[in-house]
Every structure is written in C-alpha cells, then in structure tokens.
Amino acid sequence: MPTPSRPPWHAVTGDRALATLDSRPEGLASEAAEARLAEHGPNRLREQAARPGWKRLLEQFNNLLMLILIVAAIASLALGHRLDALAIVGVVTIIALIGFVQEGKAEHALESIRGMLSPQAKVLRDGRRQTVPAESLVPGDIVLLESGDRVPADLRLLQANRLRTEEAALTGESVAVDKQAAPVDEVTDLAERSSMAYASTLVAQGTAQGIVVSTGVDTEIGRISEMLRGVEKLKTPLLRQLDRAGRVLAIFILGAAAITAAIGALVHDQPVSEMFMAAVGLAVAAIPEGLPAIVTIGLALGVQSMARRHAIIRRLPAVETLGSISTIFTDKTGTLTRNEMTAQAIWLPQGEIAVTGVGFAPEGKFLPGGDDAAACGPLELDAHPALRHFLKVGVLCNDAELARDEAGAWHIHGDPTEGALVVAAAKAGLDAATLRGRHDRHDAIPFESERKYMATLHEVDGQPTLMVKGAPDRLLEMCHRVRTEAGDVVLDPSEWEQRINALSTRGLRVLALAEKPIQAVSELDETHAEEGLVLLGLVGLLDPPREEAVRAVSRCLSAGIRPIMVTGDHAVTALAIARQLGFANTERALTGREVEAMSDAELERCIDTVDVFARAAPEHKLRLVKAMQARGGICAMTGDGVNDGPALKRADVGVAMGVQGTEAAKEAAEMVLADDNFATIVGAIEEGRKVYDNIRKTITFLLPTNGAQGLAIMLAVLAGTLLPITPLQALWVNMVVAVTLGLALAFEPGEENLMRRRPRDPAAALLDLFLLWRVVFVSLLLLIAVFGMFSWLLRVEGNEAVARAGAVNALVMGSAAYLINSRYLLRSNLSWQGLFGSRPVWIAIGLVLLLQLAWTYLPFMQAVFDSAALDLRHWLLVIGCGVALFLVVELEKWLLRRNARATKKRRDGERPRGTTPRTQ
C-alpha cells in the first residue's frame, strides 16, 4: 500500500480515515496486515543504544579500589619496582575483566526480561476479535480499547464510550481528558485533539474503537523521541548499601595501612619503599573488591530463575524484598482459581436450571434444578422463552467472543466471566454474532469496578431496551420488579438474597441480569441504568481452585506467610473457595462496605483475624495494605485493573497479572506474573529468599579471606617481622578467590528449610552479630594457618620463598575448605549432600587448585610472585590446614545449634501452660 501523505487525522471523519488507509470497520485481512508490516516495519520506537563494550570496560576502573591500585602501580614504577608495577597492572586488568564479564551477564539477563513484558493489543482482523503483539500493528488496523489499556499506536477514534485517557506521558496534562469520535478543527493543539488516542497514553475509563494511523517512530511519542519505561538498572538498595560500606571500609583500611607503614618505617627502621608496598598490600588484601560484582550477578541469576518460573521482575529491588514478604493480598479469580468460568446454574423466577459441561466448549444441556434433574431430561429452549431471553440478554450485554483455533480448541477473546455467558448461550444454539447482528448496540456504559455493572442499549422488537449485567447485590438495589411468567411483579429482595446465598455457598460466582424499556436517548448515563430495572434472574459461574494454589497456600502458612483473599465476589462464595484452598481464618469475611465503615484503627485491629475480604473495590485494597503495613507487615498485593495502581505502588511488592492484567497495572507493579498464578508468587518468594541467603553466604565467605590477609600483613609490620605474604601474593589470592570460589555460592540451591522459616526482617542488618562473629572467627583461623605455616616452613626450610608459597597455599586451601562450610550457615556439612551436593562449589575448588599448582610450579610465576615449589610433605600440611579449619567451623556450628536448642527448650519451659508458640 503506498504511504499516504500525513493528513491532519484529528480533523478528518472516521469514514475518511478508513478510506484513506484502505481499511474497513471489520478490520484488515491477515494477508494485508502482513504486507503492511513488511512495508512499515514493527510498531516500536528506536531503542536506546546499549553501552558499548569499551565504555563498560573503562567504567570498571571508576571505583576507589581500582584508583588505589593504579596509583600504587605508578608509585611502584617510580620507586624502581618494575616487576611489582607490571604485576599490579596485570591483576587490575584481570579484576576489571571479571567485573566487565559479570556486569555484561547481569545486563543481558535483565535485557532478556524486556521481551517478556512486550504489550499486547486487541484488534479486529478478518472480522474477528484477536489479541496480537503491539509490535505487529500496522496503519489501517482496527484497535479495541478498554479501561486500563495502554494505547499501542496513534489512533483516530471511530467509536468512544465514556473514554478518558491519561496523556501525561505525551502532553504533561495530569488530569485524564475526555475523548469522542467527532473530528475537531485542524489547528487544534495536540492536548485538545479529542478525536485521537495517542501511543503510550493510558485509558483511564471507558471503551473505544479506533483505526491505527501511525506506528513506531511516526507516532507523536516517537516524534519527540520518548521511550516507554522498562526494567530498571542494576543498582538496588542492597548494592548501594554495599557500595557505601565498601567506601567506608576502604577509607578505614587506607588509614590503617598508612599508620602501619609509618610504624614500620619509623619504629622498626624498615625501608620506606618496602613499607609503601606493604601498605598497598594491606589495603588491597583487606578490601573485598569482588563483592559488588558477585552480588550483582547473584541478583541477575535470581531474576533469570524467577522468569523461568513465570515471575517477571520489573524492578531489581523486588528480588531483595520478596524474601521479607509476610502477607500476600491476592485476587481470587484467575489467581487462586483457574479462570475457566463455566455457567453451572441459572436461577429464574420460575426456579433453578442446571447447566452441564465444563470449559469453553459449547457442549452441554439445560436441566431442571433439584435432585431429580437428570431423570427429567434436558429442557427444550422453545418451551422456555424466559430462559431463551435470559441467555439472549447475557450475550448482548457482553463484549466477549467465542472462537475455535486451527487445532479445534475453543477460546474466549475477552473477559472469561462474560465468555461463560456466551458459551452458555451457544449450548442453547444461540450464536453471539447472529444475535448482535440483529440487535445493534446503540450505546454502552462499560463495566467499572466502582459501578459493578455494565449496561448496553439495543432495540428489541422495535423498542429501545436497556440491558444490565453485574454484581447481584448491586443490581438488587437497582431493580424494583422481577420478570415472571405472569408479567412483572414487585421484587422481594430477601427471597433473591437467599437464592444468591444458596448459589454462593456452592462456591459459585453469581451475576444478575436485568433490563428495562427506555425512551430513545442520544447518550446513556448512569441515571438511566440505576433505577427502575426489571430483574431477569441469576447465573452461577463455576471457577474451581487451582490445584497448585492449594499446595502454595499450604507452603505459605509453613513459611510464616499469610495469604489474604481480596475479591469482588460475594462473601459466601469467597469463603467457600478460601476453605477449599486451606486458608487459616475462614470463620468470617469482611465486605467492602464494612471496611468503609471502619476507622483505620479498627481495620488495623481486625486485619490480623480476617483472611477474606469480599465485594472489595480498589480503594479498599489500598486501605488494607496500609493497615497491614501499620502492623509491621511486609505486603505483596496483586492487581489487574487500572484502579489497582495506588495499591500496587503502596505495597512492598506490587504484583500485576500478565494475562488478564491491564498495562496500567503492569506499569505500577514490581513483578508481573506471566501465568496469573498464585503459586508463581510463592515460587518467587522462595527464589527471593534463596538469592538473599546466597548473598549472605557469599559475604560471609569472602570477608574472612580478606580479613586474614590484611591482619597477616599488619601484624607482621607492627611486630617488625617478615611478611608471611607479600603484597603481590595478596593480590593473587584476592584475584583467584574472586574468579573461582567467590562465584560458586551464587549458584547454590535453596536450603531444605527455606520455606519453613519465618520471613526475614527487612530492617535487619545484612551482617548481623552472628555473621560478624563468623567473619572474625574464620579470619582468625585463617590467620593462624597462614602464620603457622609460614613460621614452621621458615624454621624447617630456612627459605622465605618456600615459606611464603606454603602460607599462600594454606590460605587458599583454607578458603576452599571454608567455601564448603559456607554452603550452610548453621546446618552441618558432615554428610554426602553437605560435602558433595554442589557441583559449582567443586568446579570452583578444582579451578583454584589448578591455578595454585600453576602458581607454585611454573617458573615465570615463581619469578613474578617470588615463590618456590613445594614438596609432598608440604602439601600434606597445607591440606591438613584446610581439613582442620573445616572441622573447627563445623564444631562451632554444632555448638551454636546446641545452644539454640537449649535456649528454645528453656523458653518453652517458661511459657505458661495452655499457650502455644506463635507461628504467624
């Protein structure tokens, strides 16, 4: 198709826009869409250029440690220590390459998540409603919009029902603006072009249909080069905390190094150049330079692992927060349940009718209600006009469509709740497309959570008729009469409330249908629908719980996490489903109205004892989150609608639905569920706990190695004795530990009791007293091994090079042994699983042993690092040091476990009889 000159789309009529773009109200043919896609290209903005590799490599040198090393290399060269200077430059380059590779992996991991967040668009193609990737839109496509959608391209509106869009991303206008289909003046400003919906803006309310006039860089947002927001960059609160701690530690260590060197030169009359190198060695040895990069790769691995489990992390801090979650506020439909709605019962004034068949296949029968339903045989629709009319209204007041794919499977395009009504009608032989063709929709009031109903205007037998579908308790307020075989009679609300309750106790979601004749109106508003309606009946929809959700709820409770259901369903239905799922507190449910009537203090008091909130609106979700946070809870909140945004943002982790969720909800959330499954949230929490565990283990492993090296150099200088490890040797140890052993713990699987622990306190220090004790304890053990090995070999062999080679190997072997200890912080490693259960750990140990053999025996390494070869008895002693350290740390773990058990036993003995330990 030749590209037309760009007309002022806002000023032309809808018909002219269709003609100009060679399109039609039923949408393009698939073949035409493919041809136009090849011509116009994908509907996406030009992506920001990624950081070039050379720039990312140079940025590795932009930190305090690297600057210290570079200065040290320059000073060493100036003092005539050429070999030392070259060695420092070599080590600096290797450390920079490590950071470069690890950061590249982390960025790649996060970048791969972007593709999983690509938006979808609802279009008409080949006359059918379809959902396609937004990137595949082309000029001439007919796009359908509804509340919460992100507009996928620039659209000339053809129809608009109470449409309002948020255009702050484009115009800066903070208030949602009204839209309509009529053309506006050609010179109208961008912010006032009410006949247009622009790419990247959000639908705040209403529904619409529009034709795509511009895609990609040709859209208004593309022309001003703005970008859609995606996954955040790598810095998280944990990494910033580590950066700050590293800077403080570096300044402290530099001060200690300077004082140590001064004492060595002034008190012990050591050469200034040697003391300078000793100070450099102390600083380099004591600063854990590999830690930030290792933590970053650990977080990135967690993001990738969560994505494989269908949890897409949009903001990296959520990985840290997930391990602290104590409460999950979750929707019911589609999250705890399968979201495969099936009409099971229809209750008309004449009585109940059972509907057979499960799923979206239009296969089933209508049977009279009661215990002998099957014996009576199926109902004939022609003999039950009230049932036929009820099903007809359910199809007309409805936006869903039933379709069959090439494989013969049936699918719903649109909301599954509405889809259940279309399927029920199809079981009766009523075709939705035929009915809608006979009774055109003249206007509509779209469903909004505040209203809890949808209304459409049609002509039936020459009479304009308003049809309404919605929550039964809301429609009972709006209805005054009920349709019976004898005509319309006065509605008895208590009778219908009993019927609603009877359906709800069976775990069915209940909808009510109503209608009324109406005088011809140019535009519907709420006043037309909210009074004088005639109730037609009720329909009970079955949405069974997910089997995996039942298991996930059980895992939550054992992990000290409390699931709370927040649903728009009837309270009795919600309680029935909660009991099937195994929720803890199912004695009662609070409704949205009851929540509204409570003060904040009252809500805070009762939120600890209620696990089901029914008939809840988005504003209630926000209050629930605030109440739980006021009680000290760390909350995850699920949401799918545009109005869920405030609650998702307020929650510690906002969780949006990837399948049924709106783009507005995804934008507000930290995590998106690709499968809308509650079990995925629990899996993500488990992964978050594992990532945080592994970060703590990595820190606890790395710091003692640095501490032992720094202390060894400091004590030797202060005592005026020979250095057991030279500065260059300290650089080597730091490098090989960071390259090999330091990375291994990031790949550790979660411990067996991971989901049997209480949630982590987010205010707790990363290095608590226990970890500080472990770091100091192991640092001293390594220090003893280094000094002991150096002193013994120096006395026996009388050779400094051999003694230092033994000390360096003892330090590395001790670190390798401690790596196995670090797999479990408190649990015993004295088992086959504890010793050999981690392949990454043994690969890392194998690599470090190969490097140490090369370091010990290759002549050029001996020349650079001033070391010497060791014989077999030396190696036996080195291995003995490692084994001894491993066993001493295991003994320390055993003593700590025994002390913990004794403390628990003492506390249990002091607890008054009749009480039980708190588990929540």
mmCIF file of C-alpha atoms in Angstrom, residues 94-209:
data_model
loop_
_atom_site.group_PDB
_atom_site.id
_atom_site.type_symbol
_atom_site.label_atom_id
_atom_site.label_comp_id
_atom_site.label_asym_id
_atom_site.label_seq_id
_atom_site.Cartn_x
_atom_site.Cartn_y
_atom_site.Cartn_z
ATOM 1 C CA ILE A 94 42.093 -9.171 35.245
ATOM 2 C CA ILE A 95 39.834 -7.821 38.021
ATOM 3 C CA ALA A 96 38.384 -5.280 35.551
ATOM 4 C CA LEU A 97 37.722 -8.057 33.014
ATOM 5 C CA ILE A 98 35.955 -10.103 35.711
ATOM 6 C CA GLY A 99 33.666 -7.162 36.531
ATOM 7 C CA PHE A 100 33.156 -6.465 32.820
ATOM 8 C CA VAL A 101 32.054 -10.047 32.072
ATOM 9 C CA GLN A 102 29.853 -10.339 35.177
ATOM 10 C CA GLU A 103 28.135 -6.998 34.585
ATOM 11 C CA GLY A 104 27.579 -7.941 30.950
ATOM 12 C CA LYS A 105 25.866 -11.163 32.054
ATOM 13 C CA ALA A 106 23.700 -9.252 34.517
ATOM 14 C CA GLU A 107 22.667 -6.656 31.914
ATOM 15 C CA HIS A 108 21.919 -9.405 29.412
ATOM 16 C CA ALA A 109 19.774 -11.218 31.982
ATOM 17 C CA LEU A 110 17.731 -8.090 32.648
ATOM 18 C CA GLU A 111 17.540 -7.149 28.978
ATOM 19 C CA SER A 112 16.085 -10.569 28.151
ATOM 20 C CA ILE A 113 13.241 -9.813 30.572
ATOM 21 C CA ARG A 114 12.177 -6.789 28.489
ATOM 22 C CA GLY A 115 10.921 -9.038 25.712
ATOM 23 C CA MET A 116 8.671 -10.850 28.173
ATOM 24 C CA LEU A 117 6.960 -7.555 29.004
ATOM 25 C CA SER A 118 6.025 -6.636 25.436
ATOM 26 C CA PRO A 119 2.451 -5.268 25.393
ATOM 27 C CA GLN A 120 -0.461 -6.850 23.560
ATOM 28 C CA ALA A 121 -3.207 -5.192 21.540
ATOM 29 C CA LYS A 122 -6.818 -6.217 20.849
ATOM 30 C CA VAL A 123 -7.672 -5.815 17.173
ATOM 31 C CA LEU A 124 -10.291 -6.729 14.607
ATOM 32 C CA ARG A 125 -8.791 -8.758 11.775
ATOM 33 C CA ASP A 126 -10.682 -10.871 9.270
ATOM 34 C CA GLY A 127 -13.835 -9.610 11.009
ATOM 35 C CA ARG A 128 -12.870 -11.327 14.288
ATOM 36 C CA ARG A 129 -11.548 -10.007 17.557
ATOM 37 C CA GLN A 130 -7.935 -11.077 18.128
ATOM 38 C CA THR A 131 -5.106 -10.354 20.567
ATOM 39 C CA VAL A 132 -1.782 -9.677 18.850
ATOM 40 C CA PRO A 133 1.629 -8.277 19.904
ATOM 41 C CA ALA A 134 1.509 -4.480 19.813
ATOM 42 C CA GLU A 135 4.641 -4.553 17.631
ATOM 43 C CA SER A 136 2.653 -6.184 14.807
ATOM 44 C CA LEU A 137 0.148 -3.314 14.442
ATOM 45 C CA VAL A 138 0.053 -1.554 11.078
ATOM 46 C CA PRO A 139 -1.726 1.549 9.708
ATOM 47 C CA GLY A 140 -5.337 0.582 8.971
ATOM 48 C CA ASP A 141 -5.683 -1.894 11.839
ATOM 49 C CA ILE A 142 -8.869 -1.522 13.933
ATOM 50 C CA VAL A 143 -7.882 -1.483 17.619
ATOM 51 C CA LEU A 144 -10.241 -2.065 20.585
ATOM 52 C CA LEU A 145 -9.526 -0.156 23.804
ATOM 53 C CA GLU A 146 -10.867 -0.607 27.318
ATOM 54 C CA SER A 147 -10.138 0.727 30.764
ATOM 55 C CA GLY A 148 -6.545 0.114 31.853
ATOM 56 C CA ASP A 149 -5.096 -0.437 28.362
ATOM 57 C CA ARG A 150 -2.020 1.361 27.118
ATOM 58 C CA VAL A 151 -2.794 2.806 23.687
ATOM 59 C CA PRO A 152 -0.489 0.809 21.368
ATOM 60 C CA ALA A 153 -0.287 3.243 18.433
ATOM 61 C CA ASP A 154 -1.712 6.586 17.315
ATOM 62 C CA LEU A 155 -5.444 6.008 16.700
ATOM 63 C CA ARG A 156 -8.193 8.018 15.009
ATOM 64 C CA LEU A 157 -11.200 7.126 17.154
ATOM 65 C CA LEU A 158 -14.178 5.619 15.337
ATOM 66 C CA GLN A 159 -16.300 4.940 18.439
ATOM 67 C CA ALA A 160 -15.851 6.110 22.029
ATOM 68 C CA ASN A 161 -17.949 5.214 25.065
ATOM 69 C CA ARG A 162 -17.127 7.463 28.042
ATOM 70 C CA LEU A 163 -13.488 7.295 27.033
ATOM 71 C CA ARG A 164 -10.942 9.201 29.076
ATOM 72 C CA THR A 165 -7.181 8.881 28.641
ATOM 73 C CA GLU A 166 -4.193 9.923 30.729
ATOM 74 C CA GLU A 167 -1.837 11.802 28.409
ATOM 75 C CA ALA A 168 0.770 12.997 30.909
ATOM 76 C CA ALA A 169 3.467 10.985 29.099
ATOM 77 C CA LEU A 170 2.788 12.996 25.940
ATOM 78 C CA THR A 171 1.348 16.389 26.842
ATOM 79 C CA GLY A 172 2.170 16.734 30.544
ATOM 80 C CA GLU A 173 -1.549 17.049 31.322
ATOM 81 C CA SER A 174 -2.002 15.467 34.752
ATOM 82 C CA VAL A 175 -5.807 15.101 34.538
ATOM 83 C CA ALA A 176 -7.429 12.442 32.337
ATOM 84 C CA VAL A 177 -9.003 14.016 29.220
ATOM 85 C CA ASP A 178 -12.337 13.168 27.592
ATOM 86 C CA LYS A 179 -12.333 11.628 24.127
ATOM 87 C CA GLN A 180 -15.004 11.349 21.412
ATOM 88 C CA ALA A 181 -15.222 10.289 17.778
ATOM 89 C CA ALA A 182 -16.236 13.590 16.143
ATOM 90 C CA PRO A 183 -13.489 15.448 14.222
ATOM 91 C CA VAL A 184 -12.032 18.664 15.652
ATOM 92 C CA ASP A 185 -10.609 21.753 13.964
ATOM 93 C CA GLU A 186 -7.386 21.256 12.034
ATOM 94 C CA VAL A 187 -5.466 23.856 14.078
ATOM 95 C CA THR A 188 -6.384 22.249 17.426
ATOM 96 C CA ASP A 189 -3.448 21.832 19.811
ATOM 97 C CA LEU A 190 -2.164 18.320 20.496
ATOM 98 C CA ALA A 191 -3.544 18.268 24.059
ATOM 99 C CA GLU A 192 -7.065 19.104 22.813
ATOM 100 C CA ARG A 193 -7.373 16.635 19.934
ATOM 101 C CA SER A 194 -10.255 14.716 21.472
ATOM 102 C CA SER A 195 -10.781 12.513 18.406
ATOM 103 C CA MET A 196 -7.320 10.947 18.772
ATOM 104 C CA ALA A 197 -5.808 8.401 21.183
ATOM 105 C CA TYR A 198 -2.033 8.569 21.176
ATOM 106 C CA ALA A 199 0.541 5.823 21.630
ATOM 107 C CA SER A 200 1.849 5.271 25.193
ATOM 108 C CA THR A 201 -1.107 7.047 26.841
ATOM 109 C CA LEU A 202 -3.325 5.096 29.251
ATOM 110 C CA VAL A 203 -7.081 4.500 29.076
ATOM 111 C CA ALA A 204 -8.404 5.719 32.426
ATOM 112 C CA GLN A 205 -12.064 4.906 31.734
ATOM 113 C CA GLY A 206 -14.439 3.651 29.078
ATOM 114 C CA THR A 207 -14.111 1.727 25.821
ATOM 115 C CA ALA A 208 -13.329 2.710 22.257
ATOM 116 C CA GLN A 209 -12.598 1.531 18.759
#
